[in-house]
Amino acid sequence: MTDTSTTAPVIQPGHTYETVTDKISAIVLTRRFGRGWWIGFSLGALGTMLLSFSIGMLLLRGIGIWGVRIPVAWGFAIVNFVWWIGIGHAGTFISAFLLLLRQDWRTSINRFAEAMTLFAVACAGVFPLLHLGRPWLFYWLMPYPNTMGLWPQFSSALVWDVFAVGTYFTISLVFWYVGLIPDLATLRDRSRHRVGRVVYGILSMGWRNAATHWHRYTQAYLLLAGLAAPLVISVHSVVSMDFAEAQVPGWHTTIFPPYFVAGAIFSGFAMVLTLAIPLRAAYGLQDFITLRHIDNSGKFLLITGLIVAYGYGSEIFMNWYSGDPYEWATTVDRFRGSYRHAYAVLLFCNILTPQLLWSRRIRNNVIVMWIIALIINVGMWLERFVIVVQSLSHEFLPSTWGMYSPTIWDWSTYIGTIGLFIMCFFLFIRFLPAISIFEMRELVHEVAEKEARHESP
Amino acid sequence: MIETCPHHHEEDRDAESAAPPSNQFWRSLEELSNTPEFEAMLNREFPAAASLWKEGVSRRRFLALMGASMALVGLNGCSRRPTEKIVPYVIQPEQLVPGKALQYASAMPLAGYGKGVIVDQQMGRAIKVEGNPKHPSTLGGTDVFMQAGPLALCDPDRSQVAVNRGNVATWSGFENDFRATVQQFGGNQKVRIRLLTEPVTSPTLFARIQRLRSTYKNLRWHQWSPFARDNAGAGIRAALGRDANVVYDFSKATRILSLDSNFLTDDPGSLRYAAQFIRRRTPRWKPDDLTAHHESARTENAYQVPSPVPSAADMNRLYVFESSYTITGAKADHRLALRPSEIEFLARVIAGEIQGAPTPLPQPLQKHAQLVRAVAADLKQNPGRSLVIAGDSQPPNVHHLAHIMNAALGNLGQTVSYIEPVEPEPVNCTKSLSELVTAINNKEVDLLLMVGVNPVFDAPADLNFADALETIPWRAHLSQYLDETSYHCHWHLPESHWLEMWGDIRAHDGTVSILQPLIAPLYATRNALELLSAIAGQAPTSAYAAVKNYWAEVWKNEVDRRWEDALRAGVIEGTASRPIDIPAGQAKAPDLPTAPTTSALEINFRPDPTIFDGRFANIGWLQECPKPITKLTWDNAALISPQTAVSLGLADRKNPELANGQMLELTVGDRTVRMPAWAQPGQPDNVITVHCGYGRTRIGRVGNGAGFNVYPLRATGSMHVAPVSIKRIPGTYPLACTQNHQLMHGRDIVKTSTIAEVHEKREPRDPAESDIALEGETTQHGRRVKLSIYPEYDYPGYRWGMVIDQTACIGCNACVVACQSENNIPVVGKDEVLMSREMHWLRIDTYFADQGEPQDDPTQRASSAQAMFQPMLCQHCENAPCEIVCPVEATSHSFEGINEMTYNRCVGTRYCSNNCPYKVRRFNFFRYADPAPNLAIMRNPEVTVRTRGVMEKCSFCIQRINRERTEKKIEWVKAEEQGGSVTMRSVPNEHVEALPAATHLTACQQACPTEAIIFGDINDTNTFVSRLKTAAAYQPIHYGVLTELNTQPRVSYLHRITNPNPALTLSRTTVEATPASRSSIPSPPGGAP
């Protein structure tokens, strides 16, 4: 897909099977975890405690501690839900889509991207449950046999959501775990500690590196990739239908599914970069996560950013072209109303900023890329905020218009999920190989072969 | 003297305003104008997060839930009760059927006058108040105060025991102390007792007072009420030379001039007047049936074929000159906002025109010359069918002028009648109270006994009542709350609520009603009759005996029969005051006052629309009931015109709403009050209107500290209007407004027509257009196309629907509180209202539209704003957007077409609310309905009390539907059995013909004094509702709100029809002519930022 002669390699030259294995497994097995890890982990753990506390308060007191109200009955919870789910998408996209498309450069980032997906979906999953008025009855949204003979109402997008997100989490988890098995075996074999050997031994499910194992493993992995790939499209499409199904001006738009999927991958790649850039710096993984990866992610950001921009444009155009006064009033309100600053900032973050990525120099500048990724993360959060809150604040009857303002509990829950994400991620780095060892070895082999082919003739 | 010192209070306010500001209030700014700076300031996306951790919780806990059951919960919870065996009824008491309501007639006294009620009682608990159709003052309608009766009865903060000098005491202790004190001051013959009551119309109570006078030779009786009708009385005395009451007949009036009179709510006969006024006004008006309409509607619901829309000549036309925006002004065809002092000039000029002696208008008022002449001419063209009415706040001169005009117009005996005074001893209350204070200051009072009044709170400030009170050697106070006055008395005596006492009271026309208790007193309370009986020196009698004995003397040997009849009917026939035959005397008009100067600011004191003079301050329903026009809850504010806001520097011309919530210092004489401002469209310039009754300090947890006490600004010489100076002071105060945007933004929400236009467009509308409204169909290529993919449901049985007549709605809120009472709707408190979480299932949206030429300047526009009311409730859409998005099917359509809410099934996603274009769904963000033991007894047992986390909304009072269905089913089965053929044991829903006609009313419909809400079975072609929805005559003015969304609402609306004077409104009618042209006019701000 790319001209390798002009771009950075997917793995720095000079690596052998052994160096790859040593370098990656050392992060887990031998390297001492210094102050940096502990600080990061503690921040995450603090955030998680904040989340637990916020959830406790919520269950104790009721949803009223949040800023939701009539007419803006969905607030931060749904914003954060969509944001987190979107972030997860890049992980699946990288591991499943790019695997199926045989993109070799995915290898070094897919593992932690998948982990990111898993943690992001876990963070996302918290919100739809908590935002219920009676969270303890969440299971009523699922079809289960009950004495009342009642099913959920299948015409509601929220029910589709349950299936979409549930499936997504399950498949992501299995896919990630299956992908981990050979590496878990490597860790089991190299671990010098008895506990490590036992735990990794159990987790590696008796992997013996046999040819049959590899055969079946590859089959299963591809199959799972095949299962996961459509989810990239379907999950966020379904999430977007939470909005598109309703007749709220600003929600009732057919462009939403593709626009949401693009937005999801957009924000997901931004999050991959947000995580990968510090990770490679902290653990000296520049050899594995090379400028090539950063460059490719930048291109993905650019293309999905353009799709998102098209989505915005299409929405505005259709609202004008349809002649629907309510839709148009909502559009005008986005530019001139109470939330116009949020809208302006999101346009800046999501449309203007990615235009920098046309330049290779910028794509190859790690610091700038990290800043751009952060800006896009903010922009995509604001996009969901504007869609959810601004649309609801300015509907049909002016008598019902009203503003939303989050409370301290909205913020604490949001920050808490970020803490949970950080904590999980730090634990992941600490106990599991953040880069797929066996796939990197494979990559070393492939690169060597490729080079041999180049040289031999 | 905390009560009368505003400063203490202010500090509290300031402390509160330091809480996280809510910029809720500033929201509607962009409506009028869009200056970037202003919006930059206001429209922050992320207002400071309001912490609910501390303030929120405690405020909500203590204020919001009038529930709060502190003492009782604590006591009950901590003690182990002895085992007490209960035994079920061996023989059921007669009539007492569990689950079946009994109805008793009674009357609600308010400031001396009674309004007839019928109270629903379930198992001995009074749960709902309805109007008594037989009562002359109500005609079956109710107001917010009547509706709030059950909550007032159960208020946990009501006084429960006698208190003697701060200690709990007993009634016998009081009686002994009283007798001892009387002896101490020289015995019955010498002791100088003063009795202070509200104005008294009760015959029995008056007899009691007479007996007391005979017992105590030096007893003097004073009457006081802060909003007594002193000016009206003085005006009548000036015009007639004697005391009299005036009674109006709006059913005969086709041209009405209101001189600052809010006759739709502020008169003891308002409910009757409103009904008569509207009946003469709505398009469904029936010329042959102007009187007994209400009653027949309630008993049979069998309406005649709707008659054609009335002609412009027959429909009434209302001119209102007023100094504050009232609901009467909102119903006016021509409204002029004037300074209070200017109204007398215009009245004088109109009177001159009518009498053929024109006088010129003073220069500042010249601009109204055309209007004034047109009004005079219109009145003159309708002799005997016109009506001039002056407001209580206008000086006696204006009342006098109104009487002269009515006489000159030949209205006496037609639309205006004079009757013998309803009060046995009519007094000028202000004068009466002043005399009392003078007597106290002269040390002429040994004992003061106060009954039901609260003068320490509401007496004119220049009387220094509290100081005077402290000098009386012995003072006692009977009241429902241990209030400001009780605090200054040796004895506080708890007073019974009107739902738990015997008594009698006269209506505005003198008709007597007997008050029946619906429940034994909940606490150790007594009413005025019992108190006066106990101290009269004879053997005390019960209130029941007192009332019955009084009427036994009147009725002699007919007493048994007539007593029963009186209790049953709720009125005593033939007790109305005798009419006085007054010759149309050409009384001399009073002298003209000096010319008004427009520069000076005037302040207008008005009773609060929801808590009246302050007595209802502890009633959560009334505190949270949005005030008509302003939509404020929980507070009063200084209402100023947008122009005045600009001149005071509170706002700029483009953004008058910036003034809202800014603190002002109002100074009248040497007395000062601080309170927030509120820019009110339609308020006359340089006039500040304040509503009295707020700023209570000793009433209860709900009322204490809410709002600002403005009584300190009132003085005996300026009870209603006073010159004032205002100063802006630093600080803002959060005001909880339930409707932040009051413009329609070109959307076709309230449709209006003039009566002339209605007659022009009598032909039916484009069928496709009306189909969308009702059937969800459209015509494409000559073919009918359903606009829904879902199959149609055929409603074989009942099919419920509603029509709301926007011409008839006067925005009085009776339906809002009735709904709250009927459906156990919780009160959420000010902080939650600030978060827009009020729970009213039915709200009254108020929109402002331009009246007159469109103006570019927002401030100018606001001055001519026309308020319009639209009751908004669940529309029970056939194609309900809420239903398809609920993931658990908690909201669904019933087989009778009602959009039903299954609370138990709701998990609280709130998706239904998001998808509801009308935003009528309400969510229990917290557990608002705390099960306080006191409040539990007023709950309607037929309606579920909702828990936290579930959605709720209007159910069309399904409990009433089901109650009637059950009754009808029983009747049907019984009839079948008696007929000998028990073939079918259930009501055959599939056979419409066999269904009995539904006759029940929804709570809002029943409460509405003007019958603006019509509910019934659409399938039954005989019901009024189905005729309104289908009759060709109504099609041009019949529409649904937001039907373009294909919601197919079950609730439809009739245009708001006005009858403007063609001589005045040639340009105006073109403005209001069509929705399209109207929508092009940007309108003034809703006042609520």
PDB file of C-alpha atoms in Angstrom, chain A residues 53 57-78 130-142 144 146 148 150-159 241-248 251 324-327 329-330 333 336-345 381-382 385 388 392-409 411, chain B residues 22-24 27 30-31 34-36 38-53 56-57 60-61 738-745 747-749 790 832 834-838 843 845-847 870 872 881-889 891 902-911 913-919 921-928 947-951 1041-1042 1044-1045 1047:
ATOM      1  CA  PHE A  53     -17.797   7.036  44.822  1.00  0.00           C
ATOM      2  CA  MET A  57     -23.816   8.537  45.264  1.00  0.00           C
ATOM      3  CA  LEU A  58     -25.812   8.084  42.113  1.00  0.00           C
ATOM      4  CA  LEU A  59     -27.334   4.835  43.270  1.00  0.00           C
ATOM      5  CA  LEU A  60     -27.993   6.246  46.688  1.00  0.00           C
ATOM      6  CA  ARG A  61     -29.533   9.545  45.714  1.00  0.00           C
ATOM      7  CA  GLY A  62     -30.803   9.205  42.187  1.00  0.00           C
ATOM      8  CA  ILE A  63     -30.087  10.497  38.747  1.00  0.00           C
ATOM      9  CA  GLY A  64     -31.047  13.957  39.943  1.00  0.00           C
ATOM     10  CA  ILE A  65     -27.511  14.572  41.161  1.00  0.00           C
ATOM     11  CA  TRP A  66     -26.596  14.896  37.513  1.00  0.00           C
ATOM     12  CA  GLY A  67     -27.423  17.934  35.451  1.00  0.00           C
ATOM     13  CA  VAL A  68     -29.985  16.228  33.272  1.00  0.00           C
ATOM     14  CA  ARG A  69     -33.376  17.888  33.172  1.00  0.00           C
ATOM     15  CA  ILE A  70     -36.327  18.467  30.943  1.00  0.00           C
ATOM     16  CA  PRO A  71     -35.808  19.121  28.019  1.00  0.00           C
ATOM     17  CA  VAL A  72     -32.165  17.999  28.065  1.00  0.00           C
ATOM     18  CA  ALA A  73     -32.860  14.590  29.542  1.00  0.00           C
ATOM     19  CA  TRP A  74     -29.648  13.102  28.230  1.00  0.00           C
ATOM     20  CA  GLY A  75     -26.442  14.784  29.202  1.00  0.00           C
ATOM     21  CA  PHE A  76     -22.897  13.814  30.001  1.00  0.00           C
ATOM     22  CA  ALA A  77     -23.722  10.136  30.355  1.00  0.00           C
ATOM     23  CA  ILE A  78     -24.735   9.729  26.743  1.00  0.00           C
ATOM     24  CA  LEU A 130     -26.007   4.487  35.170  1.00  0.00           C
ATOM     25  CA  HIS A 131     -28.051   6.970  33.233  1.00  0.00           C
ATOM     26  CA  LEU A 132     -31.165   4.866  33.770  1.00  0.00           C
ATOM     27  CA  GLY A 133     -33.550   6.208  36.339  1.00  0.00           C
ATOM     28  CA  ARG A 134     -33.560   2.772  37.919  1.00  0.00           C
ATOM     29  CA  PRO A 135     -30.205   1.236  36.986  1.00  0.00           C
ATOM     30  CA  TRP A 136     -30.839  -1.937  38.919  1.00  0.00           C
ATOM     31  CA  LEU A 137     -33.470  -2.886  36.359  1.00  0.00           C
ATOM     32  CA  PHE A 138     -31.125  -2.592  33.377  1.00  0.00           C
ATOM     33  CA  TYR A 139     -31.684  -6.219  32.475  1.00  0.00           C
ATOM     34  CA  TRP A 140     -35.216  -5.403  31.396  1.00  0.00           C
ATOM     35  CA  LEU A 141     -33.673  -4.143  28.198  1.00  0.00           C
ATOM     36  CA  MET A 142     -32.517  -7.654  27.394  1.00  0.00           C
ATOM     37  CA  TYR A 144     -34.901 -12.979  28.750  1.00  0.00           C
ATOM     38  CA  ASN A 146     -39.807 -14.058  32.375  1.00  0.00           C
ATOM     39  CA  MET A 148     -44.720 -11.792  32.514  1.00  0.00           C
ATOM     40  CA  LEU A 150     -42.579  -9.533  28.266  1.00  0.00           C
ATOM     41  CA  TRP A 151     -39.979  -8.776  25.657  1.00  0.00           C
ATOM     42  CA  PRO A 152     -38.133  -5.570  25.160  1.00  0.00           C
ATOM     43  CA  GLN A 153     -39.546  -3.282  22.536  1.00  0.00           C
ATOM     44  CA  PHE A 154     -37.575  -4.052  19.448  1.00  0.00           C
ATOM     45  CA  SER A 155     -38.470  -0.847  17.688  1.00  0.00           C
ATOM     46  CA  SER A 156     -36.408   1.138  20.165  1.00  0.00           C
ATOM     47  CA  ALA A 157     -32.825   1.829  19.203  1.00  0.00           C
ATOM     48  CA  LEU A 158     -31.848   1.459  22.828  1.00  0.00           C
ATOM     49  CA  VAL A 159     -32.571  -2.254  22.588  1.00  0.00           C
ATOM     50  CA  MET A 241     -29.566   5.355  15.573  1.00  0.00           C
ATOM     51  CA  ASP A 242     -30.205   6.186  19.192  1.00  0.00           C
ATOM     52  CA  PHE A 243     -30.305   9.669  17.823  1.00  0.00           C
ATOM     53  CA  ALA A 244     -31.370   9.219  14.232  1.00  0.00           C
ATOM     54  CA  GLU A 245     -34.454   7.263  15.257  1.00  0.00           C
ATOM     55  CA  ALA A 246     -35.795  10.150  17.319  1.00  0.00           C
ATOM     56  CA  GLN A 247     -37.440  13.104  15.654  1.00  0.00           C
ATOM     57  CA  VAL A 248     -35.451  15.670  17.576  1.00  0.00           C
ATOM     58  CA  TRP A 251     -30.835  14.009  15.500  1.00  0.00           C
ATOM     59  CA  ASP A 324     -37.857  22.006   7.703  1.00  0.00           C
ATOM     60  CA  PRO A 325     -38.049  25.094   9.922  1.00  0.00           C
ATOM     61  CA  TYR A 326     -37.250  23.171  13.081  1.00  0.00           C
ATOM     62  CA  GLU A 327     -34.137  21.512  11.666  1.00  0.00           C
ATOM     63  CA  ALA A 329     -33.616  26.591  13.546  1.00  0.00           C
ATOM     64  CA  THR A 330     -31.439  24.006  15.265  1.00  0.00           C
ATOM     65  CA  ASP A 333     -28.836  27.797  16.878  1.00  0.00           C
ATOM     66  CA  ARG A 336     -25.612  31.546  16.925  1.00  0.00           C
ATOM     67  CA  GLY A 337     -27.221  30.079  19.992  1.00  0.00           C
ATOM     68  CA  SER A 338     -26.129  29.289  23.463  1.00  0.00           C
ATOM     69  CA  TYR A 339     -23.820  26.463  22.519  1.00  0.00           C
ATOM     70  CA  ARG A 340     -22.140  28.159  19.602  1.00  0.00           C
ATOM     71  CA  HIS A 341     -18.754  28.198  21.293  1.00  0.00           C
ATOM     72  CA  ALA A 342     -18.804  24.460  21.723  1.00  0.00           C
ATOM     73  CA  TYR A 343     -19.755  24.150  18.081  1.00  0.00           C
ATOM     74  CA  ALA A 344     -17.027  26.516  16.938  1.00  0.00           C
ATOM     75  CA  VAL A 345     -14.403  24.681  18.962  1.00  0.00           C
ATOM     76  CA  TRP A 381     -16.156  14.811  22.755  1.00  0.00           C
ATOM     77  CA  LEU A 382     -17.575  18.230  21.966  1.00  0.00           C
ATOM     78  CA  PHE A 385     -21.924  17.136  23.427  1.00  0.00           C
ATOM     79  CA  VAL A 388     -26.856  15.439  22.447  1.00  0.00           C
ATOM     80  CA  LEU A 392     -32.333  18.717  22.955  1.00  0.00           C
ATOM     81  CA  SER A 393     -32.116  22.233  24.277  1.00  0.00           C
ATOM     82  CA  HIS A 394     -33.765  23.754  21.246  1.00  0.00           C
ATOM     83  CA  GLU A 395     -36.635  21.661  20.015  1.00  0.00           C
ATOM     84  CA  PHE A 396     -40.125  22.319  18.767  1.00  0.00           C
ATOM     85  CA  LEU A 397     -41.970  24.423  21.333  1.00  0.00           C
ATOM     86  CA  PRO A 398     -40.050  27.510  22.465  1.00  0.00           C
ATOM     87  CA  SER A 399     -41.786  27.248  25.810  1.00  0.00           C
ATOM     88  CA  THR A 400     -39.764  24.126  26.479  1.00  0.00           C
ATOM     89  CA  TRP A 401     -36.364  25.378  25.450  1.00  0.00           C
ATOM     90  CA  GLY A 402     -33.837  25.182  28.214  1.00  0.00           C
ATOM     91  CA  MET A 403     -30.153  25.004  28.888  1.00  0.00           C
ATOM     92  CA  TYR A 404     -28.161  22.156  30.331  1.00  0.00           C
ATOM     93  CA  SER A 405     -25.415  22.525  32.860  1.00  0.00           C
ATOM     94  CA  PRO A 406     -23.467  19.599  34.231  1.00  0.00           C
ATOM     95  CA  THR A 407     -23.067  19.176  37.959  1.00  0.00           C
ATOM     96  CA  ILE A 408     -19.992  18.177  39.840  1.00  0.00           C
ATOM     97  CA  TRP A 409     -21.222  14.584  39.702  1.00  0.00           C
ATOM     98  CA  TRP A 411     -17.734  15.685  35.882  1.00  0.00           C
TER      99      TRP A 411
ATOM    100  CA  SER B  22     -27.744  29.404  37.530  1.00  0.00           C
ATOM    101  CA  ASN B  23     -27.739  31.143  34.263  1.00  0.00           C
ATOM    102  CA  GLN B  24     -31.040  29.592  33.506  1.00  0.00           C
ATOM    103  CA  ARG B  27     -31.489  32.216  28.569  1.00  0.00           C
ATOM    104  CA  GLU B  30     -31.037  36.076  22.290  1.00  0.00           C
ATOM    105  CA  GLU B  31     -34.689  36.126  21.544  1.00  0.00           C
ATOM    106  CA  ASN B  34     -28.194  39.009  19.366  1.00  0.00           C
ATOM    107  CA  THR B  35     -25.435  41.304  20.359  1.00  0.00           C
ATOM    108  CA  PRO B  36     -22.266  39.285  20.584  1.00  0.00           C
ATOM    109  CA  PHE B  38     -24.210  39.986  25.575  1.00  0.00           C
ATOM    110  CA  GLU B  39     -24.402  36.483  24.360  1.00  0.00           C
ATOM    111  CA  ALA B  40     -20.792  35.928  25.105  1.00  0.00           C
ATOM    112  CA  MET B  41     -21.549  36.674  28.667  1.00  0.00           C
ATOM    113  CA  LEU B  42     -24.664  34.657  28.887  1.00  0.00           C
ATOM    114  CA  ASN B  43     -24.222  31.695  26.755  1.00  0.00           C
ATOM    115  CA  ARG B  44     -21.401  29.907  28.358  1.00  0.00           C
ATOM    116  CA  GLU B  45     -21.606  26.332  27.343  1.00  0.00           C
ATOM    117  CA  PHE B  46     -20.598  24.963  30.625  1.00  0.00           C
ATOM    118  CA  PRO B  47     -22.065  27.005  33.404  1.00  0.00           C
ATOM    119  CA  ALA B  48     -20.367  26.516  36.660  1.00  0.00           C
ATOM    120  CA  ALA B  49     -21.309  23.099  37.785  1.00  0.00           C
ATOM    121  CA  ALA B  50     -23.815  23.441  40.499  1.00  0.00           C
ATOM    122  CA  SER B  51     -22.859  21.294  43.385  1.00  0.00           C
ATOM    123  CA  LEU B  52     -25.681  19.305  44.763  1.00  0.00           C
ATOM    124  CA  TRP B  53     -23.558  17.958  47.498  1.00  0.00           C
ATOM    125  CA  GLY B  56     -28.774  21.303  46.896  1.00  0.00           C
ATOM    126  CA  VAL B  57     -29.547  18.522  49.213  1.00  0.00           C
ATOM    127  CA  ARG B  60     -34.391  20.282  48.342  1.00  0.00           C
ATOM    128  CA  ARG B  61     -34.982  18.271  51.418  1.00  0.00           C
ATOM    129  CA  THR B 738     -40.687  27.639  34.365  1.00  0.00           C
ATOM    130  CA  GLN B 739     -40.809  29.062  30.887  1.00  0.00           C
ATOM    131  CA  ASN B 740     -37.643  30.718  29.759  1.00  0.00           C
ATOM    132  CA  HIS B 741     -38.714  31.470  26.232  1.00  0.00           C
ATOM    133  CA  GLN B 742     -42.005  33.179  25.623  1.00  0.00           C
ATOM    134  CA  LEU B 743     -41.824  33.898  21.936  1.00  0.00           C
ATOM    135  CA  MET B 744     -43.137  31.643  19.233  1.00  0.00           C
ATOM    136  CA  HIS B 745     -40.273  32.339  16.815  1.00  0.00           C
ATOM    137  CA  ARG B 747     -43.874  28.816  14.788  1.00  0.00           C
ATOM    138  CA  ASP B 748     -47.556  28.211  14.522  1.00  0.00           C
ATOM    139  CA  ILE B 749     -48.231  27.265  18.100  1.00  0.00           C
ATOM    140  CA  TYR B 790     -48.016   0.913  11.239  1.00  0.00           C
ATOM    141  CA  GLU B 832     -35.240  21.718  41.213  1.00  0.00           C
ATOM    142  CA  LEU B 834     -34.188  26.074  38.595  1.00  0.00           C
ATOM    143  CA  MET B 835     -33.000  22.815  37.048  1.00  0.00           C
ATOM    144  CA  SER B 836     -36.268  22.711  35.032  1.00  0.00           C
ATOM    145  CA  ARG B 837     -37.493  19.627  36.790  1.00  0.00           C
ATOM    146  CA  GLU B 838     -40.950  20.771  37.818  1.00  0.00           C
ATOM    147  CA  ARG B 843     -48.708  23.476  32.255  1.00  0.00           C
ATOM    148  CA  ASP B 845     -47.548  28.009  28.177  1.00  0.00           C
ATOM    149  CA  THR B 846     -47.676  31.751  27.885  1.00  0.00           C
ATOM    150  CA  TYR B 847     -46.468  33.343  24.706  1.00  0.00           C
ATOM    151  CA  GLN B 870     -51.966  27.590  25.841  1.00  0.00           C
ATOM    152  CA  MET B 872     -50.164  22.047  27.300  1.00  0.00           C
ATOM    153  CA  PRO B 881     -43.153   9.426  19.308  1.00  0.00           C
ATOM    154  CA  CYS B 882     -42.581   8.378  22.897  1.00  0.00           C
ATOM    155  CA  GLU B 883     -43.962   4.900  22.413  1.00  0.00           C
ATOM    156  CA  ILE B 884     -41.653   3.682  19.698  1.00  0.00           C
ATOM    157  CA  VAL B 885     -38.482   4.664  21.496  1.00  0.00           C
ATOM    158  CA  CYS B 886     -39.170   3.122  24.893  1.00  0.00           C
ATOM    159  CA  PRO B 887     -36.973   0.024  25.082  1.00  0.00           C
ATOM    160  CA  VAL B 888     -39.107  -1.696  27.677  1.00  0.00           C
ATOM    161  CA  GLU B 889     -42.558  -0.772  26.432  1.00  0.00           C
ATOM    162  CA  THR B 891     -45.407   3.634  27.564  1.00  0.00           C
ATOM    163  CA  THR B 902     -46.721   1.838  33.112  1.00  0.00           C
ATOM    164  CA  TYR B 903     -44.680   3.131  36.021  1.00  0.00           C
ATOM    165  CA  ASN B 904     -43.633  -0.305  37.206  1.00  0.00           C
ATOM    166  CA  ARG B 905     -42.135  -1.143  33.882  1.00  0.00           C
ATOM    167  CA  CYS B 906     -40.233   2.116  33.415  1.00  0.00           C
ATOM    168  CA  VAL B 907     -36.478   1.901  33.849  1.00  0.00           C
ATOM    169  CA  GLY B 908     -35.972   5.602  33.222  1.00  0.00           C
ATOM    170  CA  THR B 909     -34.060   5.965  29.978  1.00  0.00           C
ATOM    171  CA  ARG B 910     -35.874   9.279  29.421  1.00  0.00           C
ATOM    172  CA  TYR B 911     -35.763   8.598  25.701  1.00  0.00           C
ATOM    173  CA  SER B 913     -39.086  12.659  26.918  1.00  0.00           C
ATOM    174  CA  ASN B 914     -36.403  13.461  24.384  1.00  0.00           C
ATOM    175  CA  ASN B 915     -38.614  12.318  21.572  1.00  0.00           C
ATOM    176  CA  CYS B 916     -41.728  14.099  22.799  1.00  0.00           C
ATOM    177  CA  PRO B 917     -42.061  17.276  20.750  1.00  0.00           C
ATOM    178  CA  TYR B 918     -44.400  18.778  23.345  1.00  0.00           C
ATOM    179  CA  LYS B 919     -42.091  18.008  26.284  1.00  0.00           C
ATOM    180  CA  ARG B 921     -43.299  14.098  30.136  1.00  0.00           C
ATOM    181  CA  ARG B 922     -41.986  14.532  33.629  1.00  0.00           C
ATOM    182  CA  PHE B 923     -39.250  12.548  35.287  1.00  0.00           C
ATOM    183  CA  ASN B 924     -38.671  11.692  38.927  1.00  0.00           C
ATOM    184  CA  PHE B 925     -35.039  12.680  39.085  1.00  0.00           C
ATOM    185  CA  PHE B 926     -35.158  12.138  42.821  1.00  0.00           C
ATOM    186  CA  ARG B 927     -37.622  10.517  45.095  1.00  0.00           C
ATOM    187  CA  TYR B 928     -39.801  13.589  45.068  1.00  0.00           C
ATOM    188  CA  THR B 947     -41.000   6.392  42.818  1.00  0.00           C
ATOM    189  CA  ARG B 948     -37.635   7.759  41.872  1.00  0.00           C
ATOM    190  CA  GLY B 949     -36.359   7.146  38.382  1.00  0.00           C
ATOM    191  CA  VAL B 950     -39.627   6.751  36.511  1.00  0.00           C
ATOM    192  CA  MET B 951     -41.288   8.895  33.916  1.00  0.00           C
ATOM    193  CA  VAL B1041     -50.176  21.644  17.702  1.00  0.00           C
ATOM    194  CA  LEU B1042     -47.190  20.369  15.698  1.00  0.00           C
ATOM    195  CA  GLU B1044     -46.827  18.457  10.779  1.00  0.00           C
ATOM    196  CA  LEU B1045     -44.813  15.884  12.699  1.00  0.00           C
ATOM    197  CA  THR B1047     -48.088  12.834  15.774  1.00  0.00           C
TER     198      THR B1047
END
